[in-house]
PDB file of C-alpha atoms in Angstrom:
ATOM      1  CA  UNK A   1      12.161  25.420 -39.700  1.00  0.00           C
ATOM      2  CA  UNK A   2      10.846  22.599 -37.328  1.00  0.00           C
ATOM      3  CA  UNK A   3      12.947  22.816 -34.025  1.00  0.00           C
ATOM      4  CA  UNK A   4      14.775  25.629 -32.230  1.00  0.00           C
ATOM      5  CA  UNK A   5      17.214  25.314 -29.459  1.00  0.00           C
ATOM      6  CA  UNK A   6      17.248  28.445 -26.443  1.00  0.00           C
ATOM      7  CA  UNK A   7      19.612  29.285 -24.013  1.00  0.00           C
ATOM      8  CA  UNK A   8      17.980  31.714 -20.506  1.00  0.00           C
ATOM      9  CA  UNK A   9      19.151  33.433 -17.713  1.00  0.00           C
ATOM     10  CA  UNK A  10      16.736  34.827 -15.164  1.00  0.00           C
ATOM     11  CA  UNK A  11      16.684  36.490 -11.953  1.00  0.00           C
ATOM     12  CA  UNK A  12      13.351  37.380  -9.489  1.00  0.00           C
ATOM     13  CA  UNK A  13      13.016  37.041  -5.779  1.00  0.00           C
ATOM     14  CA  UNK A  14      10.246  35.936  -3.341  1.00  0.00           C
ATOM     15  CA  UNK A  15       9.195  38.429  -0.553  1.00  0.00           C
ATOM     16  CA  UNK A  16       9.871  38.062   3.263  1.00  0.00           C
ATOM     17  CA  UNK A  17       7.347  38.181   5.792  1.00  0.00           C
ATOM     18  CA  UNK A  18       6.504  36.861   9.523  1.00  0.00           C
ATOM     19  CA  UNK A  19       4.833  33.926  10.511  1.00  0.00           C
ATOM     20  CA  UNK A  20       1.828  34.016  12.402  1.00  0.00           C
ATOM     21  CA  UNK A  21       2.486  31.801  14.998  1.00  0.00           C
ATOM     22  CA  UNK A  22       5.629  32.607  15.859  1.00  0.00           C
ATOM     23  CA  UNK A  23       8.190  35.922  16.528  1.00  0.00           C
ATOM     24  CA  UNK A  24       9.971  34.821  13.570  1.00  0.00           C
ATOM     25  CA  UNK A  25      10.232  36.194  10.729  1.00  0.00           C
ATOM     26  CA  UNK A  26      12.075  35.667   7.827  1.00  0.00           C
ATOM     27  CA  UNK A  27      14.135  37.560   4.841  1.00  0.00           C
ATOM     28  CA  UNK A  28      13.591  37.170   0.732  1.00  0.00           C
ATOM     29  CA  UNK A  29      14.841  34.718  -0.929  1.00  0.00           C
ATOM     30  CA  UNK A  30      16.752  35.245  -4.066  1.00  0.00           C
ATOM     31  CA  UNK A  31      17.152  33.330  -7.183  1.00  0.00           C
ATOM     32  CA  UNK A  32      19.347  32.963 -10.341  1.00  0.00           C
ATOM     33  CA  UNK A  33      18.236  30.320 -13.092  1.00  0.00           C
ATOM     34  CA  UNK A  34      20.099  29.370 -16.080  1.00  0.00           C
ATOM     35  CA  UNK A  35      17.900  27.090 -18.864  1.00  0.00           C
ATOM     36  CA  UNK A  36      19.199  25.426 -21.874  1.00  0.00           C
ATOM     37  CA  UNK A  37      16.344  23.382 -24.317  1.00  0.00           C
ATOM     38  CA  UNK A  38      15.004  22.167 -27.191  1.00  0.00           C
ATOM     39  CA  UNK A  39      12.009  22.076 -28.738  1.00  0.00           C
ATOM     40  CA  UNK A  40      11.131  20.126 -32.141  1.00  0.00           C
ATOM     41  CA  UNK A  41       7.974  18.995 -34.263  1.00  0.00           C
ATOM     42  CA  UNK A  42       9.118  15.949 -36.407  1.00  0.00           C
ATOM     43  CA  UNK A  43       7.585  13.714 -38.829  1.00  0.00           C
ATOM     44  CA  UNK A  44       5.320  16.337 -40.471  1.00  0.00           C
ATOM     45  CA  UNK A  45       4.281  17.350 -37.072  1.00  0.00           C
ATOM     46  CA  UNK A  46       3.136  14.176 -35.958  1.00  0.00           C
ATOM     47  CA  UNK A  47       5.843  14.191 -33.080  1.00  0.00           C
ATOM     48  CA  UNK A  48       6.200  16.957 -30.583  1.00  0.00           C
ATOM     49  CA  UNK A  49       9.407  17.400 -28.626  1.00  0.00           C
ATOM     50  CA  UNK A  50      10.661  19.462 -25.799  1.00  0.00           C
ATOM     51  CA  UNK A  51      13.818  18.682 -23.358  1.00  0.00           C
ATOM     52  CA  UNK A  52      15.632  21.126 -21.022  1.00  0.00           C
ATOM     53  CA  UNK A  53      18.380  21.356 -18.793  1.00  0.00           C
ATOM     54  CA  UNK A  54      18.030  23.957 -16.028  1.00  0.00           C
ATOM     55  CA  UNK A  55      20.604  24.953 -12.587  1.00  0.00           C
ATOM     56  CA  UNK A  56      18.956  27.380 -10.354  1.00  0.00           C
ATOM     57  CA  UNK A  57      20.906  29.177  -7.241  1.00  0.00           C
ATOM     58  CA  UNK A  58      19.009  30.293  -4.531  1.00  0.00           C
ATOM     59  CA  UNK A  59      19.979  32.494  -1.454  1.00  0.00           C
ATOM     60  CA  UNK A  60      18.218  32.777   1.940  1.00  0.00           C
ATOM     61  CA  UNK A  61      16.550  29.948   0.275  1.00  0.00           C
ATOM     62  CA  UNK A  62      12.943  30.057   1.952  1.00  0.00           C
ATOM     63  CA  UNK A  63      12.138  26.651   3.741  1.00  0.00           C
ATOM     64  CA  UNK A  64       8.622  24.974   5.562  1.00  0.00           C
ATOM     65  CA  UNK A  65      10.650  23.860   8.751  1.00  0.00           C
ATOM     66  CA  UNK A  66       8.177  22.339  11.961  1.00  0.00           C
ATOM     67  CA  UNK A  67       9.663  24.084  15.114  1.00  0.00           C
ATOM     68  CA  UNK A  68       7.947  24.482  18.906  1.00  0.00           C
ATOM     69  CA  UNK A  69       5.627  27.220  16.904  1.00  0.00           C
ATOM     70  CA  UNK A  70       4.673  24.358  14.719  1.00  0.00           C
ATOM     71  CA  UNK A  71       5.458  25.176  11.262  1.00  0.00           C
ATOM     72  CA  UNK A  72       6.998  28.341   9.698  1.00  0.00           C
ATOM     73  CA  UNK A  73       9.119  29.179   7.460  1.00  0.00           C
ATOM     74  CA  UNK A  74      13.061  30.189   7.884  1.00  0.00           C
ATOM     75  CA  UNK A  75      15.863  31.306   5.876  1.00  0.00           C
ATOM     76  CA  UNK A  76      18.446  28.249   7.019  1.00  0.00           C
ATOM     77  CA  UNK A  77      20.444  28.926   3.942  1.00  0.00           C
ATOM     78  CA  UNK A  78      21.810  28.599   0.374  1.00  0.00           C
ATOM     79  CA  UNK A  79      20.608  26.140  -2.195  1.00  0.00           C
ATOM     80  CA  UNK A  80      20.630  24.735  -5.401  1.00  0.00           C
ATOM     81  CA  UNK A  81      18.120  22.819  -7.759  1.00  0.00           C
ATOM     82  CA  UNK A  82      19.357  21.067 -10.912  1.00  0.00           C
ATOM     83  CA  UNK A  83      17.719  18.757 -13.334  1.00  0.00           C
ATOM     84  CA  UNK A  84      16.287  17.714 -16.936  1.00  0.00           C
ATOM     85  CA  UNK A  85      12.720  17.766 -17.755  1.00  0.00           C
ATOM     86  CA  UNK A  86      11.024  16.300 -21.560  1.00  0.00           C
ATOM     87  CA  UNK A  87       7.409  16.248 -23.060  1.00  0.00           C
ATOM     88  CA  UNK A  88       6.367  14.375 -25.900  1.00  0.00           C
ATOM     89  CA  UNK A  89       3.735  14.015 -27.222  1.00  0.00           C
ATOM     90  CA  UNK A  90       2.638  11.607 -30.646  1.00  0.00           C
ATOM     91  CA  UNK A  91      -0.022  11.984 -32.990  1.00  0.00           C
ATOM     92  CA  UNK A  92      -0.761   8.488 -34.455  1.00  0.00           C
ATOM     93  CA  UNK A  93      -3.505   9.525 -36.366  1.00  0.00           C
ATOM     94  CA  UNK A  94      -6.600  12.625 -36.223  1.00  0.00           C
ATOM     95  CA  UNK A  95      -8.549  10.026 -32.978  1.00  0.00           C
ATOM     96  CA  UNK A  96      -5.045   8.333 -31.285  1.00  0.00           C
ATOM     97  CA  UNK A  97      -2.231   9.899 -29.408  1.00  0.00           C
ATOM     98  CA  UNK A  98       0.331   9.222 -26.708  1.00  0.00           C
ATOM     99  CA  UNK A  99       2.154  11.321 -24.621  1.00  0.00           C
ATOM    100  CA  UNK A 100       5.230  10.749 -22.361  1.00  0.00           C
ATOM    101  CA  UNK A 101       6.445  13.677 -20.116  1.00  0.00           C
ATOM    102  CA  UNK A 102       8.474  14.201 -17.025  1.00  0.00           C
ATOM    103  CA  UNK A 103      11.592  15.098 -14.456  1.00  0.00           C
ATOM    104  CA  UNK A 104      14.632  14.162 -12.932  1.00  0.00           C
ATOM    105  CA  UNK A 105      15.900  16.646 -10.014  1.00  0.00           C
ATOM    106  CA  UNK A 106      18.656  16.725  -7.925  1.00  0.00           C
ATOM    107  CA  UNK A 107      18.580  19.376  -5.002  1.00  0.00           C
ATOM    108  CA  UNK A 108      20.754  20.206  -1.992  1.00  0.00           C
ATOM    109  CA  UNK A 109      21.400  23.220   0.621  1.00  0.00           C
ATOM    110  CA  UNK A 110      25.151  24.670  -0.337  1.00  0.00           C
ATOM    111  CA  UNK A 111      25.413  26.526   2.525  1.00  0.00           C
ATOM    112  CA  UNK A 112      24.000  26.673   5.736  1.00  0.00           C
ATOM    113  CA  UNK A 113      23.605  29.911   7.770  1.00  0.00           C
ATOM    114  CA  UNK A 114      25.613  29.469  11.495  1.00  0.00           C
ATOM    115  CA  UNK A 115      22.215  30.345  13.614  1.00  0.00           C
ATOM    116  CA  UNK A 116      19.903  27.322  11.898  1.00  0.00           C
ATOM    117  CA  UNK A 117      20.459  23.454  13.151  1.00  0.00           C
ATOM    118  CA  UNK A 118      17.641  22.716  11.224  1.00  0.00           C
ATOM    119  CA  UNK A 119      19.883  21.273   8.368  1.00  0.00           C
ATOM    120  CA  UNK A 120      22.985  20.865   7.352  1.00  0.00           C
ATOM    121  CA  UNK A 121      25.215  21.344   4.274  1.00  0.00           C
ATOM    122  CA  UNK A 122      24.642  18.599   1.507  1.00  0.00           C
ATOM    123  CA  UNK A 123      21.060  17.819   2.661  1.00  0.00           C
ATOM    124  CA  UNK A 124      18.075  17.625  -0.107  1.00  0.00           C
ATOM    125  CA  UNK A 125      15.513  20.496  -0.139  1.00  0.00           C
ATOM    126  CA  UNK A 126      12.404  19.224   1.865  1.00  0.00           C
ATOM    127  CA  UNK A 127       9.156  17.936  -0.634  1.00  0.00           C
ATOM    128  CA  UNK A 128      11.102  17.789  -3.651  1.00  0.00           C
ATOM    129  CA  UNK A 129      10.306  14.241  -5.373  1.00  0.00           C
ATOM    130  CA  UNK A 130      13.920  12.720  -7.193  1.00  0.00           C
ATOM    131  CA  UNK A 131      11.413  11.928 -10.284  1.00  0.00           C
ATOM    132  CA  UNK A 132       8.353  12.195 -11.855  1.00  0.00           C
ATOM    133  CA  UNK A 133       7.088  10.603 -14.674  1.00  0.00           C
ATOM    134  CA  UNK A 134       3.744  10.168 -17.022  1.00  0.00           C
ATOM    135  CA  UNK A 135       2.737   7.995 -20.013  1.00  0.00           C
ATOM    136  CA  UNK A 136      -0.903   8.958 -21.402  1.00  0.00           C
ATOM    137  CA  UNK A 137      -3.261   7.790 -24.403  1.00  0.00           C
ATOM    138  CA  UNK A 138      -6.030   9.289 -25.565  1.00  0.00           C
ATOM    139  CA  UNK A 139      -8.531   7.502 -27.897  1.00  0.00           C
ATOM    140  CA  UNK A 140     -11.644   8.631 -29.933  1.00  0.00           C
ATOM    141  CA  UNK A 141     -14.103   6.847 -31.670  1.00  0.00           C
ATOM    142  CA  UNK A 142     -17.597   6.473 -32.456  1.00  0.00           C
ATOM    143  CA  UNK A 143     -19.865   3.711 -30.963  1.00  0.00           C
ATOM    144  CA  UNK A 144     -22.373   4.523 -33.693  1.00  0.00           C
ATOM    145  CA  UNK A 145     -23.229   7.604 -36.225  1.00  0.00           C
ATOM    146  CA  UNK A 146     -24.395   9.606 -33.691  1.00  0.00           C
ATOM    147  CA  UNK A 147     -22.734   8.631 -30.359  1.00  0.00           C
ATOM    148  CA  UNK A 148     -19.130   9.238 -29.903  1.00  0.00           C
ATOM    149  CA  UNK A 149     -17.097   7.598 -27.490  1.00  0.00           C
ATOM    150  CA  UNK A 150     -13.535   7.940 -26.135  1.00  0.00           C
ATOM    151  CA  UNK A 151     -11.146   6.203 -23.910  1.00  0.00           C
ATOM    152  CA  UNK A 152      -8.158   7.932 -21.556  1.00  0.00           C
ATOM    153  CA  UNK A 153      -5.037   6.161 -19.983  1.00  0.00           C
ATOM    154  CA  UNK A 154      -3.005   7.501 -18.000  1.00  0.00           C
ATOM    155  CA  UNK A 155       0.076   6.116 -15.675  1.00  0.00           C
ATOM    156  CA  UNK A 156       1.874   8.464 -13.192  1.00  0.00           C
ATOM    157  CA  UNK A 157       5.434   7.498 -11.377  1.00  0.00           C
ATOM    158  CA  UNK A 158       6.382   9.792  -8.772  1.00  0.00           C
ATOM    159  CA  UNK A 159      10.021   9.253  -6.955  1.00  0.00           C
ATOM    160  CA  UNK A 160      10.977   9.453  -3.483  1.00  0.00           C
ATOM    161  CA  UNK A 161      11.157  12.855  -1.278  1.00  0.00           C
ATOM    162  CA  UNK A 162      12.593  13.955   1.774  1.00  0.00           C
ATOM    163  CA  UNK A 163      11.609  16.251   4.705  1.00  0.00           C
ATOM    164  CA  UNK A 164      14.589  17.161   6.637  1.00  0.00           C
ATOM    165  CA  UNK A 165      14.869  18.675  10.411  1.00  0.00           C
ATOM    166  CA  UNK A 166      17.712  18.076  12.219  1.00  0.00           C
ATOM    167  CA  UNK A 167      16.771  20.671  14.798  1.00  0.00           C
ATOM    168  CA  UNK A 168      13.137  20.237  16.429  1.00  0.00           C
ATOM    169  CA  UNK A 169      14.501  17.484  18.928  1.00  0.00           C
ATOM    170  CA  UNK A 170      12.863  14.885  16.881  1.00  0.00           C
ATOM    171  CA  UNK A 171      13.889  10.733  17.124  1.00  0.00           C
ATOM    172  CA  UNK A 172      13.496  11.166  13.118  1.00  0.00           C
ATOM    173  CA  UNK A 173      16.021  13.787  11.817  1.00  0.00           C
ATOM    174  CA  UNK A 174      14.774  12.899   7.945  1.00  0.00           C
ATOM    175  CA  UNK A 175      12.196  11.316   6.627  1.00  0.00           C
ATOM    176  CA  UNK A 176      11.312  10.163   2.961  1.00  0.00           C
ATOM    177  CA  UNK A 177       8.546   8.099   0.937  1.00  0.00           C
ATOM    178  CA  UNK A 178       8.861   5.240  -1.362  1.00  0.00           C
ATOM    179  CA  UNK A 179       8.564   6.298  -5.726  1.00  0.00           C
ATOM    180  CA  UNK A 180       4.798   5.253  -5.974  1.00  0.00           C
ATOM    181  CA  UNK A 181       3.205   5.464  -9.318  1.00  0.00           C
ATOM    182  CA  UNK A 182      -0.857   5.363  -9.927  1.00  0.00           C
ATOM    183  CA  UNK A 183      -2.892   4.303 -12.975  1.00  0.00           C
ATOM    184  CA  UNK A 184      -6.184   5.731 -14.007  1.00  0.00           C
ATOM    185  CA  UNK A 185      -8.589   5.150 -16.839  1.00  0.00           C
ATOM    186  CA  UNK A 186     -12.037   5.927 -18.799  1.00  0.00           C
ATOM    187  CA  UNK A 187     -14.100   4.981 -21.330  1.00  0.00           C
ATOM    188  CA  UNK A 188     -17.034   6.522 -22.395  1.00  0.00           C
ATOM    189  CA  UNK A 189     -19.893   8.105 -25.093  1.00  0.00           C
ATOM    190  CA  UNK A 190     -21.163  11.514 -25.733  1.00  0.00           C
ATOM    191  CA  UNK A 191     -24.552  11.423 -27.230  1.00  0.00           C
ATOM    192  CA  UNK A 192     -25.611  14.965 -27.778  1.00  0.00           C
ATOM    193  CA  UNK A 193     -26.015  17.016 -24.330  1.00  0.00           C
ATOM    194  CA  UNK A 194     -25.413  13.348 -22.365  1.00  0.00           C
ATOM    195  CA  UNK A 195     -22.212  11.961 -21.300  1.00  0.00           C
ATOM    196  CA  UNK A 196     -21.956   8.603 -19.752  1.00  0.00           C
ATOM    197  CA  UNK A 197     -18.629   7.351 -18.457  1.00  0.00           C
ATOM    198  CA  UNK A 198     -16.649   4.331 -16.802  1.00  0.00           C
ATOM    199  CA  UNK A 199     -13.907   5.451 -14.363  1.00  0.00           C
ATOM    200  CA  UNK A 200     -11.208   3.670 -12.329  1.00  0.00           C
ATOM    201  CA  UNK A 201      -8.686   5.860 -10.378  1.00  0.00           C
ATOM    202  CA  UNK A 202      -5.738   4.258  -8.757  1.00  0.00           C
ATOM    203  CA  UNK A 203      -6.396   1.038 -10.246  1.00  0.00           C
ATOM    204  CA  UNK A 204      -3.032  -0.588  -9.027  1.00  0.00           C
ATOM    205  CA  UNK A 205      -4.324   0.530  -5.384  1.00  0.00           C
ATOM    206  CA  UNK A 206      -1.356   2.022  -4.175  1.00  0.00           C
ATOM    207  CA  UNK A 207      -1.608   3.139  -0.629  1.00  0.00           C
ATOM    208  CA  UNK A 208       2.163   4.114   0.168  1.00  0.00           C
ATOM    209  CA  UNK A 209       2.408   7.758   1.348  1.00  0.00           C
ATOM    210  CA  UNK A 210       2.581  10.540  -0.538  1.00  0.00           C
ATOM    211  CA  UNK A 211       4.193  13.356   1.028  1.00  0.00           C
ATOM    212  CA  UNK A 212       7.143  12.786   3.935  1.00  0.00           C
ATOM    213  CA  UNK A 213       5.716  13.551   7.510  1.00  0.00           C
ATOM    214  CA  UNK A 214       8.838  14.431   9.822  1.00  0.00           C
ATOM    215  CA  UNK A 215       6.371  15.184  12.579  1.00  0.00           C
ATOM    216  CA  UNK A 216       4.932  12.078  13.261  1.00  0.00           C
ATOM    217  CA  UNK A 217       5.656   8.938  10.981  1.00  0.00           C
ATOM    218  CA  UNK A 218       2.529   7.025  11.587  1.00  0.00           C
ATOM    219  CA  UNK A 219       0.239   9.562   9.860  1.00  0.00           C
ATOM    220  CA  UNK A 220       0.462   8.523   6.446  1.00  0.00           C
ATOM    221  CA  UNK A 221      -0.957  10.610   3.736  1.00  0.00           C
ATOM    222  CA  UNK A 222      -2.003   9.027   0.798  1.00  0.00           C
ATOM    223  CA  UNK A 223      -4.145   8.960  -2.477  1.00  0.00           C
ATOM    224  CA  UNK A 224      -7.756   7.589  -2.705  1.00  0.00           C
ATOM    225  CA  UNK A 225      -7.914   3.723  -2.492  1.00  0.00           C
ATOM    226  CA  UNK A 226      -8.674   1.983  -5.471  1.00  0.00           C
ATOM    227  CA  UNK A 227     -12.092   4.220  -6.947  1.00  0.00           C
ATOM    228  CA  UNK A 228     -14.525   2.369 -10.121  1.00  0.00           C
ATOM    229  CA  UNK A 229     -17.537   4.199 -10.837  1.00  0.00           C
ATOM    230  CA  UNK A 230     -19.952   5.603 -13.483  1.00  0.00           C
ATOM    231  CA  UNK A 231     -20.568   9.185 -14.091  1.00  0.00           C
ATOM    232  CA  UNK A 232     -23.361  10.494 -15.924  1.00  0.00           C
ATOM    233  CA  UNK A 233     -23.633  14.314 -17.293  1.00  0.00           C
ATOM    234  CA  UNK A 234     -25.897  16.202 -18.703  1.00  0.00           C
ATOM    235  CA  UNK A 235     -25.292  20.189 -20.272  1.00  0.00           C
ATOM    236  CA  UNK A 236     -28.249  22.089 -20.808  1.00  0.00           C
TER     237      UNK A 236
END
């Protein structure tokens, strides 16, 4: 009565179009998905479960590719995207939970179409992070009888990605980021139509890149440095 386990197949397509800055254009992309999961609430619903296992086949697989046009996007191929994916989440009591959610992916062009040199058979699908990962906790409370107060953790692990082109006459054929993770947190009171809070956002001050840049590798894109501050609100 408490868990059920599901089995999908699916099928849909993404339209072709042009590119703007460039005379190429390029052709839809087709996909079939297969999806096997669980989901579960345990302990007298104090425990929340989901977990899936998913294979996805795409053809004329639509890829971001930087070319003398600059970017545009290209049919080089066939791919495929694989993986497992879970959320959790656990109800200590009516003011405390935790949650733990996230990904593992594998992905890789199968075949390669004979006019692109952009990539090549066995190569990882541009942007797509290996892993992702995030561990939350939400806590509420009351500072008094009349002003309640709550505090938010969060911690989020993202693993390393790729951008591949092997065909835009670049010194750097592929290049990929470091996993980076980030860790946030709040605490703060609600007092009617006030809100007053404490914030700290990337609290570990992790300045690695975030996204692979092919195009020129010292342009580093990253998250907000290390961010403490106090917000005040007021609804009316």
């Amino acid at each position: 009565d408490n868990a059920n386990i599901y089995f999908s197949v699916s099928q849909g397509f993404r339209s072709g179009g042009m590119n703007f800055f460039s005379p190429i254009d390029y052709d839809p992309e087709k996909l079939i998905s297969y999806e096997i999961g669980v989901k579960a609430a345990l302990f007298d619903n104090k425990l929340s479960a989901e977990a899936s296992l998913y294979h996805s086949d795409y053809a004329d697989y639509q890829a971001l590719s930087l070319s003398i046009d600059g970017n545009i996007t290209s049919n080089p191929g066939d791919a495929e995207i694989q993986g497992i994916e879970w959320s959790t989440l656990w109800t200590l009591s009516d003011n405390f939970y935790l949650g733990f959610n996230g990904n593992y992916t594998e992905s890789e062009y199968t075949k390669i179409d004979p006019s692109s040199t952009l990539y090549q058979v066995g190569d990882p699908l541009s942007f797509i992070p290996k892993y992702s990962y995030s561990l939350r906790a939400n806590f509420d409370f009351q500072w008094s009888a009349s002003v309640q107060g709550f505090a938010n953790f969060d911690y989020n692990r993202q693993g390393e990605q790729s951008d591949v082109n092997r065909g835009a006459g670049l010194l750097t054929e592929v290049s990929e980021t470091e996993d980076i993770g980030f860790f946030n947190a709040q605490v703060g009171m609600q007092f009617e139509s006030i809100s007053l809070k404490l914030f700290g956002r990337n609290l570990g001050n992790e300045l690695g890149s975030t996204f692979p840049n092919i195009a020129n590798n010292n342009r580093v894109i990253q998250k907000r440095p290390r961010t403490i501050g106090l917000e005040l609100n007021y609804q009316f």
